[in-house]
Amino acid sequence: MQRLDPWKPRLARWSDLLLGTDRHMRIRISQAALASVVMLACVATMYGIAWYGMSNLLHVEIWSAFCVLGLGLVYGLIRSGISLRWADPSLTLAQMLYALTCNAVAFVLAEHGRGITLSLLAVVLMFGMFGMSMRQVLVVALYAMVVFGTAMLVAHKQNLTDEPTVLYVAYFVMVVIVLSCTTILARRLGTMRAYMRNQKTQLAQELEKIQRIATRDELTGTANRRFMMERMREEFQRVDRSGATLMVAILDIDYFKRVNDTYGHQAGDRCLQEFARVVQASIRATDRLARWGGEEFLVLLSDTDFALALACLERVRTQVEQAVVALGAIEIRVTVSIGVTQYQTGDSIEQTIDRADLALYAAKAQGRNQVVSC
């Protein structure tokens, strides 16, 4: 007997408590957690710089508290669901701007270790910009140049490290290079994502088209013979299990060849389409209609006895007889002969269809435009 791990239910409860149970919320919080790891790595780096005397420890502690407070605020807004009120529930842009602000302040505080903050800038951009729109990327890039330009001016004015002006110029050029490269890469990635989305959409449309072709008659939009054969197998198995009744009807348009010979095949196609529409509108939503071949159609009537089936099919016959196919000044009317039989437990599809065909032949032999059962 397999022994259950007692920690798994506890971990699951903690996971649900911290991340929520909604899948989308869990994704948003997981993304924010990844950004938090990057920010905490930056905090650890700054503490390392302060530990070795390269910056003021008190200032780093205050800055770190500010950073952690921001992380907690973002988590609280997402976990509480408040962020759902805004266009970006993940707060991606807000997190990026906040991270850049913290990084720029770190540049001022780092003193002798300022070069490290530029590497941290690249990491922040890498984890954030590739998930944003191009408009957001440009906003972040412009904001980063402004905030880092301001930070460099403040650091240069303090002049705590006696660094020459040209070094600050080099710092700013480095920021511009990092931002430019990241923006170009983000644009390239956005183009690739758009291309992939377009390809996915086209693939889905093609698959839907293939599925439609595989299961639907192209002219009438009804189920085709292959698809109906599968449905009949399923229905026969269901009836064998449940003991329900199932009726199978074959419908044949009377003298359809005359329509083609007199008015042309385009008129014949239009008659087939109108016939399928009328029949579909006359049967129940639970009944299934398929084009069986040429001018023949098949109807499956589920959970229906002979009396109800005959009433339904008589309604179909009447509606078809009353329907008019208008082709310009020409009006075409057709009638239908129908043979119907009940599926008998254990019979094959072929045996059931043969009985319906016999009933159909009888309907034609007796003058057409009628319903005959077998």
PDB file of N, CA and C in Angstrom, residues 47-92:
ATOM      1  N   TYR A  47      24.041  45.161  -0.424  1.00  0.00           N
ATOM      2  CA  TYR A  47      24.547  44.887   0.926  1.00  0.00           C
ATOM      3  C   TYR A  47      26.009  44.438   0.874  1.00  0.00           C
ATOM      4  N   GLY A  48      26.326  43.660  -0.165  1.00  0.00           N
ATOM      5  CA  GLY A  48      27.722  43.241  -0.317  1.00  0.00           C
ATOM      6  C   GLY A  48      28.639  44.415  -0.532  1.00  0.00           C
ATOM      7  N   ILE A  49      28.196  45.368  -1.352  1.00  0.00           N
ATOM      8  CA  ILE A  49      28.991  46.568  -1.594  1.00  0.00           C
ATOM      9  C   ILE A  49      29.185  47.357  -0.297  1.00  0.00           C
ATOM     10  N   ALA A  50      28.075  47.500   0.465  1.00  0.00           N
ATOM     11  CA  ALA A  50      28.148  48.237   1.727  1.00  0.00           C
ATOM     12  C   ALA A  50      29.022  47.496   2.740  1.00  0.00           C
ATOM     13  N   TRP A  51      28.952  46.181   2.761  1.00  0.00           N
ATOM     14  CA  TRP A  51      29.736  45.386   3.700  1.00  0.00           C
ATOM     15  C   TRP A  51      31.238  45.606   3.526  1.00  0.00           C
ATOM     16  N   TYR A  52      31.646  45.777   2.275  1.00  0.00           N
ATOM     17  CA  TYR A  52      33.064  46.013   2.002  1.00  0.00           C
ATOM     18  C   TYR A  52      33.433  47.489   2.022  1.00  0.00           C
ATOM     19  N   GLY A  53      32.533  48.328   2.532  1.00  0.00           N
ATOM     20  CA  GLY A  53      32.859  49.735   2.720  1.00  0.00           C
ATOM     21  C   GLY A  53      32.819  50.577   1.471  1.00  0.00           C
ATOM     22  N   MET A  54      32.165  50.066   0.409  1.00  0.00           N
ATOM     23  CA  MET A  54      32.128  50.817  -0.844  1.00  0.00           C
ATOM     24  C   MET A  54      30.922  51.756  -0.909  1.00  0.00           C
ATOM     25  N   SER A  55      30.011  51.664   0.071  1.00  0.00           N
ATOM     26  CA  SER A  55      28.876  52.578   0.142  1.00  0.00           C
ATOM     27  C   SER A  55      28.397  52.643   1.585  1.00  0.00           C
ATOM     28  N   ASN A  56      27.494  53.578   1.839  1.00  0.00           N
ATOM     29  CA  ASN A  56      26.989  53.807   3.191  1.00  0.00           C
ATOM     30  C   ASN A  56      25.956  52.746   3.548  1.00  0.00           C
ATOM     31  N   LEU A  57      26.211  51.979   4.621  1.00  0.00           N
ATOM     32  CA  LEU A  57      25.337  50.880   5.005  1.00  0.00           C
ATOM     33  C   LEU A  57      23.946  51.362   5.388  1.00  0.00           C
ATOM     34  N   LEU A  58      23.851  52.476   6.120  1.00  0.00           N
ATOM     35  CA  LEU A  58      22.548  52.986   6.530  1.00  0.00           C
ATOM     36  C   LEU A  58      21.696  53.349   5.325  1.00  0.00           C
ATOM     37  N   HIS A  59      22.328  53.997   4.354  1.00  0.00           N
ATOM     38  CA  HIS A  59      21.585  54.361   3.151  1.00  0.00           C
ATOM     39  C   HIS A  59      21.100  53.120   2.401  1.00  0.00           C
ATOM     40  N   VAL A  60      21.947  52.105   2.359  1.00  0.00           N
ATOM     41  CA  VAL A  60      21.567  50.860   1.686  1.00  0.00           C
ATOM     42  C   VAL A  60      20.413  50.185   2.417  1.00  0.00           C
ATOM     43  N   GLU A  61      20.442  50.233   3.755  1.00  0.00           N
ATOM     44  CA  GLU A  61      19.352  49.619   4.527  1.00  0.00           C
ATOM     45  C   GLU A  61      18.021  50.318   4.258  1.00  0.00           C
ATOM     46  N   ILE A  62      18.066  51.653   4.207  1.00  0.00           N
ATOM     47  CA  ILE A  62      16.835  52.413   3.922  1.00  0.00           C
ATOM     48  C   ILE A  62      16.342  52.087   2.508  1.00  0.00           C
ATOM     49  N   TRP A  63      17.275  52.067   1.576  1.00  0.00           N
ATOM     50  CA  TRP A  63      16.931  51.741   0.176  1.00  0.00           C
ATOM     51  C   TRP A  63      16.352  50.327   0.077  1.00  0.00           C
ATOM     52  N   SER A  64      16.946  49.383   0.800  1.00  0.00           N
ATOM     53  CA  SER A  64      16.470  48.000   0.773  1.00  0.00           C
ATOM     54  C   SER A  64      15.050  47.896   1.326  1.00  0.00           C
ATOM     55  N   ALA A  65      14.784  48.605   2.397  1.00  0.00           N
ATOM     56  CA  ALA A  65      13.438  48.594   2.982  1.00  0.00           C
ATOM     57  C   ALA A  65      12.427  49.139   1.981  1.00  0.00           C
ATOM     58  N   PHE A  66      12.814  50.179   1.274  1.00  0.00           N
ATOM     59  CA  PHE A  66      11.947  50.766   0.252  1.00  0.00           C
ATOM     60  C   PHE A  66      11.661  49.748  -0.862  1.00  0.00           C
ATOM     61  N   CYS A  67      12.704  49.030  -1.271  1.00  0.00           N
ATOM     62  CA  CYS A  67      12.537  48.017  -2.326  1.00  0.00           C
ATOM     63  C   CYS A  67      11.601  46.892  -1.886  1.00  0.00           C
ATOM     64  N   VAL A  68      11.824  46.371  -0.694  1.00  0.00           N
ATOM     65  CA  VAL A  68      11.009  45.273  -0.179  1.00  0.00           C
ATOM     66  C   VAL A  68       9.561  45.716   0.023  1.00  0.00           C
ATOM     67  N   LEU A  69       9.378  46.956   0.474  1.00  0.00           N
ATOM     68  CA  LEU A  69       8.030  47.489   0.648  1.00  0.00           C
ATOM     69  C   LEU A  69       7.285  47.494  -0.690  1.00  0.00           C
ATOM     70  N   GLY A  70       7.982  47.887  -1.742  1.00  0.00           N
ATOM     71  CA  GLY A  70       7.360  47.897  -3.069  1.00  0.00           C
ATOM     72  C   GLY A  70       6.974  46.499  -3.520  1.00  0.00           C
ATOM     73  N   LEU A  71       7.847  45.519  -3.248  1.00  0.00           N
ATOM     74  CA  LEU A  71       7.540  44.137  -3.615  1.00  0.00           C
ATOM     75  C   LEU A  71       6.299  43.645  -2.881  1.00  0.00           C
ATOM     76  N   GLY A  72       6.213  43.976  -1.607  1.00  0.00           N
ATOM     77  CA  GLY A  72       5.048  43.570  -0.814  1.00  0.00           C
ATOM     78  C   GLY A  72       3.773  44.224  -1.317  1.00  0.00           C
ATOM     79  N   LEU A  73       3.874  45.499  -1.737  1.00  0.00           N
ATOM     80  CA  LEU A  73       2.701  46.210  -2.244  1.00  0.00           C
ATOM     81  C   LEU A  73       2.196  45.561  -3.537  1.00  0.00           C
ATOM     82  N   VAL A  74       3.118  45.225  -4.433  1.00  0.00           N
ATOM     83  CA  VAL A  74       2.736  44.587  -5.688  1.00  0.00           C
ATOM     84  C   VAL A  74       2.058  43.243  -5.411  1.00  0.00           C
ATOM     85  N   TYR A  75       2.660  42.449  -4.529  1.00  0.00           N
ATOM     86  CA  TYR A  75       2.072  41.151  -4.194  1.00  0.00           C
ATOM     87  C   TYR A  75       0.666  41.327  -3.619  1.00  0.00           C
ATOM     88  N   GLY A  76       0.507  42.301  -2.722  1.00  0.00           N
ATOM     89  CA  GLY A  76      -0.790  42.526  -2.094  1.00  0.00           C
ATOM     90  C   GLY A  76      -1.856  42.937  -3.102  1.00  0.00           C
ATOM     91  N   LEU A  77      -1.478  43.806  -4.059  1.00  0.00           N
ATOM     92  CA  LEU A  77      -2.442  44.254  -5.069  1.00  0.00           C
ATOM     93  C   LEU A  77      -2.878  43.096  -5.971  1.00  0.00           C
ATOM     94  N   ILE A  78      -1.941  42.226  -6.332  1.00  0.00           N
ATOM     95  CA  ILE A  78      -2.278  41.094  -7.202  1.00  0.00           C
ATOM     96  C   ILE A  78      -3.050  40.029  -6.434  1.00  0.00           C
ATOM     97  N   ARG A  79      -2.566  39.673  -5.239  1.00  0.00           N
ATOM     98  CA  ARG A  79      -3.194  38.590  -4.468  1.00  0.00           C
ATOM     99  C   ARG A  79      -4.597  38.955  -4.006  1.00  0.00           C
ATOM    100  N   SER A  80      -4.830  40.233  -3.706  1.00  0.00           N
ATOM    101  CA  SER A  80      -6.157  40.658  -3.257  1.00  0.00           C
ATOM    102  C   SER A  80      -7.152  40.783  -4.399  1.00  0.00           C
ATOM    103  N   GLY A  81      -6.630  40.814  -5.635  1.00  0.00           N
ATOM    104  CA  GLY A  81      -7.506  40.966  -6.792  1.00  0.00           C
ATOM    105  C   GLY A  81      -7.766  42.411  -7.168  1.00  0.00           C
ATOM    106  N   ILE A  82      -7.196  43.351  -6.413  1.00  0.00           N
ATOM    107  CA  ILE A  82      -7.405  44.774  -6.726  1.00  0.00           C
ATOM    108  C   ILE A  82      -6.851  45.112  -8.107  1.00  0.00           C
ATOM    109  N   SER A  83      -5.740  44.469  -8.481  1.00  0.00           N
ATOM    110  CA  SER A  83      -5.109  44.778  -9.766  1.00  0.00           C
ATOM    111  C   SER A  83      -6.001  44.413 -10.952  1.00  0.00           C
ATOM    112  N   LEU A  84      -7.022  43.575 -10.737  1.00  0.00           N
ATOM    113  CA  LEU A  84      -7.930  43.204 -11.821  1.00  0.00           C
ATOM    114  C   LEU A  84      -8.733  44.399 -12.320  1.00  0.00           C
ATOM    115  N   ARG A  85      -8.807  45.452 -11.541  1.00  0.00           N
ATOM    116  CA  ARG A  85      -9.549  46.646 -11.947  1.00  0.00           C
ATOM    117  C   ARG A  85      -8.817  47.425 -13.036  1.00  0.00           C
ATOM    118  N   TRP A  86      -7.535  47.151 -13.208  1.00  0.00           N
ATOM    119  CA  TRP A  86      -6.734  47.906 -14.166  1.00  0.00           C
ATOM    120  C   TRP A  86      -6.493  47.106 -15.438  1.00  0.00           C
ATOM    121  N   ALA A  87      -6.035  47.815 -16.476  1.00  0.00           N
ATOM    122  CA  ALA A  87      -5.830  47.183 -17.788  1.00  0.00           C
ATOM    123  C   ALA A  87      -4.762  46.096 -17.738  1.00  0.00           C
ATOM    124  N   ASP A  88      -3.757  46.277 -16.869  1.00  0.00           N
ATOM    125  CA  ASP A  88      -2.672  45.293 -16.743  1.00  0.00           C
ATOM    126  C   ASP A  88      -2.706  44.690 -15.342  1.00  0.00           C
ATOM    127  N   PRO A  89      -3.452  43.585 -15.160  1.00  0.00           N
ATOM    128  CA  PRO A  89      -3.562  42.979 -13.825  1.00  0.00           C
ATOM    129  C   PRO A  89      -2.221  42.506 -13.270  1.00  0.00           C
ATOM    130  N   SER A  90      -1.243  42.235 -14.146  1.00  0.00           N
ATOM    131  CA  SER A  90       0.071  41.784 -13.683  1.00  0.00           C
ATOM    132  C   SER A  90       0.942  42.923 -13.200  1.00  0.00           C
ATOM    133  N   LEU A  91       0.522  44.172 -13.475  1.00  0.00           N
ATOM    134  CA  LEU A  91       1.281  45.365 -13.064  1.00  0.00           C
ATOM    135  C   LEU A  91       2.707  45.349 -13.626  1.00  0.00           C
ATOM    136  N   THR A  92       2.857  44.834 -14.828  1.00  0.00           N
ATOM    137  CA  THR A  92       4.185  44.688 -15.428  1.00  0.00           C
ATOM    138  C   THR A  92       4.866  46.031 -15.592  1.00  0.00           C
TER     139      THR A  92
END
